[in-house]
PDB file of C-alpha atoms in Angstrom:
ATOM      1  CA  UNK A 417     -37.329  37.704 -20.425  1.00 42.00           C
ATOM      2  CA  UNK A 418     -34.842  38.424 -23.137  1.00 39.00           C
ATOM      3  CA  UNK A 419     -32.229  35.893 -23.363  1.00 41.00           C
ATOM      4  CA  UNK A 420     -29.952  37.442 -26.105  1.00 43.00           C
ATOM      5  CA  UNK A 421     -26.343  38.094 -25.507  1.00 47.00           C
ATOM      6  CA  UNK A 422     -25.367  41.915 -25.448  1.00 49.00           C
ATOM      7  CA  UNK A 423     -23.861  42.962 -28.612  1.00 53.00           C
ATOM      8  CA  UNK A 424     -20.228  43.398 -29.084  1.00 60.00           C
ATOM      9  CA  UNK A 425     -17.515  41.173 -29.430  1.00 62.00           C
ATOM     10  CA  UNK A 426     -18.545  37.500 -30.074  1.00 70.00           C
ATOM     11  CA  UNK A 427     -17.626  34.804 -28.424  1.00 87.00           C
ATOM     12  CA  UNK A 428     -14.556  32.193 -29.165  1.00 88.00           C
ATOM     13  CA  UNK A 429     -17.335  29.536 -30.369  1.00 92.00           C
ATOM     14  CA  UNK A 430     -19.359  32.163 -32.544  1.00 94.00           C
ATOM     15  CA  UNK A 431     -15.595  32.989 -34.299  1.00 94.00           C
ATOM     16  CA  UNK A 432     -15.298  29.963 -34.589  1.00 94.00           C
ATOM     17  CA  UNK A 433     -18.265  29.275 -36.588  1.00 94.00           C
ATOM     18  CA  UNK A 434     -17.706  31.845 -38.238  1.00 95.00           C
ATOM     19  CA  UNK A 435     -14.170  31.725 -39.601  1.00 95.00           C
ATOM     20  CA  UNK A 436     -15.200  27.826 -40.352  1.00 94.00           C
ATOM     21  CA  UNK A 437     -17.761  29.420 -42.269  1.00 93.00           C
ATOM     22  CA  UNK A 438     -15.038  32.172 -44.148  1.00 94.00           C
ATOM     23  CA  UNK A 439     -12.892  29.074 -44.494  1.00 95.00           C
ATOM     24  CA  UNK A 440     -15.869  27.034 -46.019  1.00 93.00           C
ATOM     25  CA  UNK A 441     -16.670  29.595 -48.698  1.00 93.00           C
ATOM     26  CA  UNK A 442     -12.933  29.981 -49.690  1.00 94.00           C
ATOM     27  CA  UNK A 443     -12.484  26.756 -50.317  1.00 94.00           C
ATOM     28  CA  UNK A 444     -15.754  26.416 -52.519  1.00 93.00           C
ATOM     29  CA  UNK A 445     -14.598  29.413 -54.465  1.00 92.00           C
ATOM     30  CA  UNK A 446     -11.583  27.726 -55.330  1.00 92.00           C
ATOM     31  CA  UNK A 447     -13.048  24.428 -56.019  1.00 93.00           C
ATOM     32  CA  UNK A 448     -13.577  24.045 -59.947  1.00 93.00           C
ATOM     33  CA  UNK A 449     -17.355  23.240 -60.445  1.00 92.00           C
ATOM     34  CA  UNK A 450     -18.552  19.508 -60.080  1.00 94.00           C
ATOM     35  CA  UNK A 451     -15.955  18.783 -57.272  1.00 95.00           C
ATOM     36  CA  UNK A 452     -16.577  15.720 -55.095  1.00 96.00           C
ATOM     37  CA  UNK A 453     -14.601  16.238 -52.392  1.00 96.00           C
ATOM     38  CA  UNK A 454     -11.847  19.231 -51.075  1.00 96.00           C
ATOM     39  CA  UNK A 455      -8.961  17.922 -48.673  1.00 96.00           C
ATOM     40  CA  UNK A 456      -7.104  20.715 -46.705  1.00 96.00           C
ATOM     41  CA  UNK A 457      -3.905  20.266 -44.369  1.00 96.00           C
ATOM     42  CA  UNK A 458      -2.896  23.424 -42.652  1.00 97.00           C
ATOM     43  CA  UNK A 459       0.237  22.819 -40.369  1.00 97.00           C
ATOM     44  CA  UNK A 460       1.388  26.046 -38.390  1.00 97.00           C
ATOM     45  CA  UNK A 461       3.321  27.646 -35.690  1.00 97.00           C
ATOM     46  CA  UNK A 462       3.895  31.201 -35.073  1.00 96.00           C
ATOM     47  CA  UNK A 463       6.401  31.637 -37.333  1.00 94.00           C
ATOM     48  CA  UNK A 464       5.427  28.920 -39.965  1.00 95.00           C
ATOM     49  CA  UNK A 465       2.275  28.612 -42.109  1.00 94.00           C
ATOM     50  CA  UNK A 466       1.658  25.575 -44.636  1.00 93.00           C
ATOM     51  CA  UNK A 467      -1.449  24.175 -46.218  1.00 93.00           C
ATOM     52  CA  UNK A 468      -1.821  21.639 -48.818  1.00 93.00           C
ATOM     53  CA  UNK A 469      -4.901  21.990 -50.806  1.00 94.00           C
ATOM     54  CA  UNK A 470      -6.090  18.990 -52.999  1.00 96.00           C
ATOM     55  CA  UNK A 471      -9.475  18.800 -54.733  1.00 96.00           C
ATOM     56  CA  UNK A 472     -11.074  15.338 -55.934  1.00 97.00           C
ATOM     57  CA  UNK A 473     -13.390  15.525 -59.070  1.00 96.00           C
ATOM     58  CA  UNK A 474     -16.011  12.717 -59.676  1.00 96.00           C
ATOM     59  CA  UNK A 475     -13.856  10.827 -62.367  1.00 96.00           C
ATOM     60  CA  UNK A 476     -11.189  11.027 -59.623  1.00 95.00           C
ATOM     61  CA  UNK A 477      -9.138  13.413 -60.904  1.00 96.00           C
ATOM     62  CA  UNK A 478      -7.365  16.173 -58.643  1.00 96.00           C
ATOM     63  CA  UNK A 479      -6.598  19.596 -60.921  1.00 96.00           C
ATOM     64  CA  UNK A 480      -4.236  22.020 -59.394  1.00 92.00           C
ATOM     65  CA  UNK A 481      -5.850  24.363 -57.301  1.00 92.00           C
ATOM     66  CA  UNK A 482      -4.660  27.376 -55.397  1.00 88.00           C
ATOM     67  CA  UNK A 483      -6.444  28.438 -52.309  1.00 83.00           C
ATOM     68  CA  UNK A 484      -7.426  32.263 -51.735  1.00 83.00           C
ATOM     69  CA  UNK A 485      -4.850  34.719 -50.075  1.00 86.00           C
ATOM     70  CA  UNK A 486      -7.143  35.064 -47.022  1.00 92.00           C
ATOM     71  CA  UNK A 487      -7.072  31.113 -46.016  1.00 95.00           C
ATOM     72  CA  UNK A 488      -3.736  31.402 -43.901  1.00 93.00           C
ATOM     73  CA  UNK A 489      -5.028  34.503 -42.229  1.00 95.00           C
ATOM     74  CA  UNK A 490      -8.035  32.850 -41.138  1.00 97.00           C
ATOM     75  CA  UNK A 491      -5.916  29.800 -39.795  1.00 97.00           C
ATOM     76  CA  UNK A 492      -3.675  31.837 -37.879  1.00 96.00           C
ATOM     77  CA  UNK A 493      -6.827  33.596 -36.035  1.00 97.00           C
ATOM     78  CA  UNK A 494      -8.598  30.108 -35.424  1.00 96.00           C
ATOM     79  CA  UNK A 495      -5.064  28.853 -33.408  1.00 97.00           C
ATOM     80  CA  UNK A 496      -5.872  32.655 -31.607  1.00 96.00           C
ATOM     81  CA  UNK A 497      -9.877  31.503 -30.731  1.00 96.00           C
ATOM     82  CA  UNK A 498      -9.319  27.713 -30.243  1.00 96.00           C
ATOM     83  CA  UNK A 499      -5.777  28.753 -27.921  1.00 96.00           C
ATOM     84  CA  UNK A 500      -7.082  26.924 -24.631  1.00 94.00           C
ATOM     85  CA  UNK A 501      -4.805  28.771 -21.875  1.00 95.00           C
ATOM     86  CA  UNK A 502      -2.328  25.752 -20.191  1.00 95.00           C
ATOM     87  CA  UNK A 503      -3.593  23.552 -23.331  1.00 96.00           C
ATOM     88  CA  UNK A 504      -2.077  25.136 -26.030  1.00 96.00           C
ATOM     89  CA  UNK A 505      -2.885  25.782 -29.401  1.00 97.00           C
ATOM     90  CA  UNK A 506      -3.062  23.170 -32.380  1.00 98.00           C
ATOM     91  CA  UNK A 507      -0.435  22.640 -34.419  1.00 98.00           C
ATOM     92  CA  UNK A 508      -2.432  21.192 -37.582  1.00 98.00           C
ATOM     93  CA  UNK A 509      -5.864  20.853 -38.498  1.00 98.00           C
ATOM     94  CA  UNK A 510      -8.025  19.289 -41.598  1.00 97.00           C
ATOM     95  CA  UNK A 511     -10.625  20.406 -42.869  1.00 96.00           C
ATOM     96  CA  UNK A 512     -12.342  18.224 -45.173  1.00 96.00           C
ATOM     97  CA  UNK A 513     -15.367  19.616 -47.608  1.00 95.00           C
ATOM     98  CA  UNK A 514     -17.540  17.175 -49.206  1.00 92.00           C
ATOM     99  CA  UNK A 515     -19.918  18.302 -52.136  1.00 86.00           C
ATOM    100  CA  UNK A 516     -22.244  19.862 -51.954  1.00 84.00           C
ATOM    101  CA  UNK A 517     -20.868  21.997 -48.524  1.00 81.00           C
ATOM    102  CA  UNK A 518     -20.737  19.462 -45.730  1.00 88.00           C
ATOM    103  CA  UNK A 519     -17.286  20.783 -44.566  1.00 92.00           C
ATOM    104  CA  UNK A 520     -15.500  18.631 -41.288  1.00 94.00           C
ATOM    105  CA  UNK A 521     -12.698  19.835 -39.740  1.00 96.00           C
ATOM    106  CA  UNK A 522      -9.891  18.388 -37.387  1.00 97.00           C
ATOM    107  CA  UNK A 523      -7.302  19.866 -34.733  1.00 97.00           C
ATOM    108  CA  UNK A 524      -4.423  18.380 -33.826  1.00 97.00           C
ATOM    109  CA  UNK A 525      -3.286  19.900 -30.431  1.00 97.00           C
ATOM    110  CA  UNK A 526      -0.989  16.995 -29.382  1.00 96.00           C
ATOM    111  CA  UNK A 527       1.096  14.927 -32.358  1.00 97.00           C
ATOM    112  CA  UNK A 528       4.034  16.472 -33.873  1.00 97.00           C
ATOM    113  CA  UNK A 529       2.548  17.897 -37.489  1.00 97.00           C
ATOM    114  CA  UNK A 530       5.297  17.151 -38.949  1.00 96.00           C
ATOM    115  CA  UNK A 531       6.452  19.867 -41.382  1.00 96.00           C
ATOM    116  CA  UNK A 532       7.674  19.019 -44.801  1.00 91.00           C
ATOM    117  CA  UNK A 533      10.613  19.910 -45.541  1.00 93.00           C
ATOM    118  CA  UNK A 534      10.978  19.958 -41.140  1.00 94.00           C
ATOM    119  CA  UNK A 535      11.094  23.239 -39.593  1.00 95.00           C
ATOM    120  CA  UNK A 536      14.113  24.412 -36.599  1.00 96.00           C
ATOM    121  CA  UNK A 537      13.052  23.635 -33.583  1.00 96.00           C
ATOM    122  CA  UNK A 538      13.531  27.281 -32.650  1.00 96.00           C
ATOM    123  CA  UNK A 539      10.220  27.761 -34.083  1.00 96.00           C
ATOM    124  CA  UNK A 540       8.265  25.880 -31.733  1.00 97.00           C
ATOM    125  CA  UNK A 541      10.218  27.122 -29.111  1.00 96.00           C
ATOM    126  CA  UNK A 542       8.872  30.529 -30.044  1.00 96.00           C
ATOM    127  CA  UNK A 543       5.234  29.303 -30.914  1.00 97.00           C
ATOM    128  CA  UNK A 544       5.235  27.782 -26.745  1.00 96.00           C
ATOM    129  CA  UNK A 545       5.738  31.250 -25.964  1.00 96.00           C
ATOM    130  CA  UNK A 546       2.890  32.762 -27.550  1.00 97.00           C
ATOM    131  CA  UNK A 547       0.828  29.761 -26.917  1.00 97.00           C
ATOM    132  CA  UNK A 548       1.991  28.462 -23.590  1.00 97.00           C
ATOM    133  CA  UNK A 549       1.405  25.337 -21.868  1.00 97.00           C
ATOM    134  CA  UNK A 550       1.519  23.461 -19.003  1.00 97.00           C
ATOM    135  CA  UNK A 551       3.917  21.123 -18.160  1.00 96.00           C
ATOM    136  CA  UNK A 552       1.169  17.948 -18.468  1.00 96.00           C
ATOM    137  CA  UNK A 553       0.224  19.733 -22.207  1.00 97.00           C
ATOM    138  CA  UNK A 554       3.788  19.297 -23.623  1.00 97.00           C
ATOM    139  CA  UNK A 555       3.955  16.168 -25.278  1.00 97.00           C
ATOM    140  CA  UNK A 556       7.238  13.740 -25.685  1.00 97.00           C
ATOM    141  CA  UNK A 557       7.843  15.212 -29.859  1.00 97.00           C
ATOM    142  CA  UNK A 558       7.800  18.785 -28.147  1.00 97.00           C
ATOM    143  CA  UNK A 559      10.149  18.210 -25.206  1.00 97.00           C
ATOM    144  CA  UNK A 560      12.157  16.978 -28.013  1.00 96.00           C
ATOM    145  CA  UNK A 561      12.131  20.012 -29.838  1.00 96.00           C
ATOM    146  CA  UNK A 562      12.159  22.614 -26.926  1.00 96.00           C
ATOM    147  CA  UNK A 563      15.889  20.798 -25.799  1.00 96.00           C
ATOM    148  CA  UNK A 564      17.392  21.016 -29.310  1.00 95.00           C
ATOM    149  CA  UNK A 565      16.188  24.638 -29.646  1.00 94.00           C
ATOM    150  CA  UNK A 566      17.475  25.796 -26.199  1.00 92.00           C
ATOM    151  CA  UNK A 567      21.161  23.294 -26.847  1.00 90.00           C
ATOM    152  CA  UNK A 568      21.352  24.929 -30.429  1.00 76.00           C
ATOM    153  CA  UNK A 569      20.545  28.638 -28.909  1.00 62.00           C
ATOM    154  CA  UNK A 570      23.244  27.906 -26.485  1.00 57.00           C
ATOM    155  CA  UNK A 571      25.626  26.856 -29.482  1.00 52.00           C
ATOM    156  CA  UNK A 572      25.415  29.785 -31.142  1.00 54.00           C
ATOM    157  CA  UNK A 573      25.785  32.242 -27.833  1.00 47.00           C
ATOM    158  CA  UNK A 574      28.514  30.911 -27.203  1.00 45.00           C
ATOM    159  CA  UNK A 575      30.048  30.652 -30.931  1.00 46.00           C
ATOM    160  CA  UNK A 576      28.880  34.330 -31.114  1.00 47.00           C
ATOM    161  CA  UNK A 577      30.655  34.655 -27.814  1.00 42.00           C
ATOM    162  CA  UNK A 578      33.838  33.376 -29.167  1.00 48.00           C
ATOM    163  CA  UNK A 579      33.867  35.471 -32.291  1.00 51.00           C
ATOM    164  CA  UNK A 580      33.883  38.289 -30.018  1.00 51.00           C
ATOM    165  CA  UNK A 581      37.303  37.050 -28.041  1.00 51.00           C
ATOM    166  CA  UNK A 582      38.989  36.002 -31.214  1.00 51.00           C
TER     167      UNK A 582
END
């Protein structure tokens, strides 16, 4: 009895593996030759996308190195695959390649990533609503946020509201 899976699309694991795999080979071809170790921080939201690429040569060195056009592409899909409905999505991950291709990554679905410079609130006001979660799934940092974007929206209604009357 065949136990294979019927073909089409795969499954959230599988695209996983596989954009780890995408994200892998980008990373290597960015990498000057010799490296010891690649360090990647991606931080995101829907409307947001940083990473911060840094590359560690044997002598312990760290060149400037820019990472392929494709990389935050393939981030924003994995938030897509690893979005756990009620759970959310993760708001940072790191992915960590050690020579010659062990490559470890991270996802941080709970602590506030922290965005340097800081990002408005608004935006992860609009990232819960493409990634929603429950109640129990929104941590303290995110409350936070969600009441400063919602008292700042109302702010500027009713600013806008008053320009109107003027």
């Amino acid at each position: 009895m065949s136990t294979t899976q019927p073909s089409g699309r795969p499954t959230s694991e599988q695209r996983h593996d596989e954009l780890l795999q995408h994200i892998g080979g980008m990373l290597l071809d960015a990498a000057p030759e010799g490296f010891r170790r690649i360090d990647l921080l991606v931080r995101m939201t829907v409307a947001v996308q940083d990473a911060a690429l840094k590359v560690y040569m044997p002598d312990g060195s760290t060149p400037e190195v820019v990472p392929s056009e494709g990389l935050n592409a393939a981030f924003q899909e994995m938030r897509q695959v690893l979005y756990q409905p009620g759970r959310g999505a993760w708001f940072s991950a790191r992915c960590v390649v050690n020579a010659p291709a062990r490559i470890d990554i991270t996802y941080n679905f709970d602590h506030d990533p922290r965005f340097d410079p800081p990002v408005p609130a608004a935006d992860f006001a609009r990232d819960l609503q493409a990634f929603p979660r429950d109640e129990a799934y929104i941590p303290d940092w995110l409350r936070a946020k969600l009441v400063e974007a919602s008292t700042s929206t109302s702010a500027s209604a009713s600013a806008s509201t008053e320009e109107q009357n003027a």
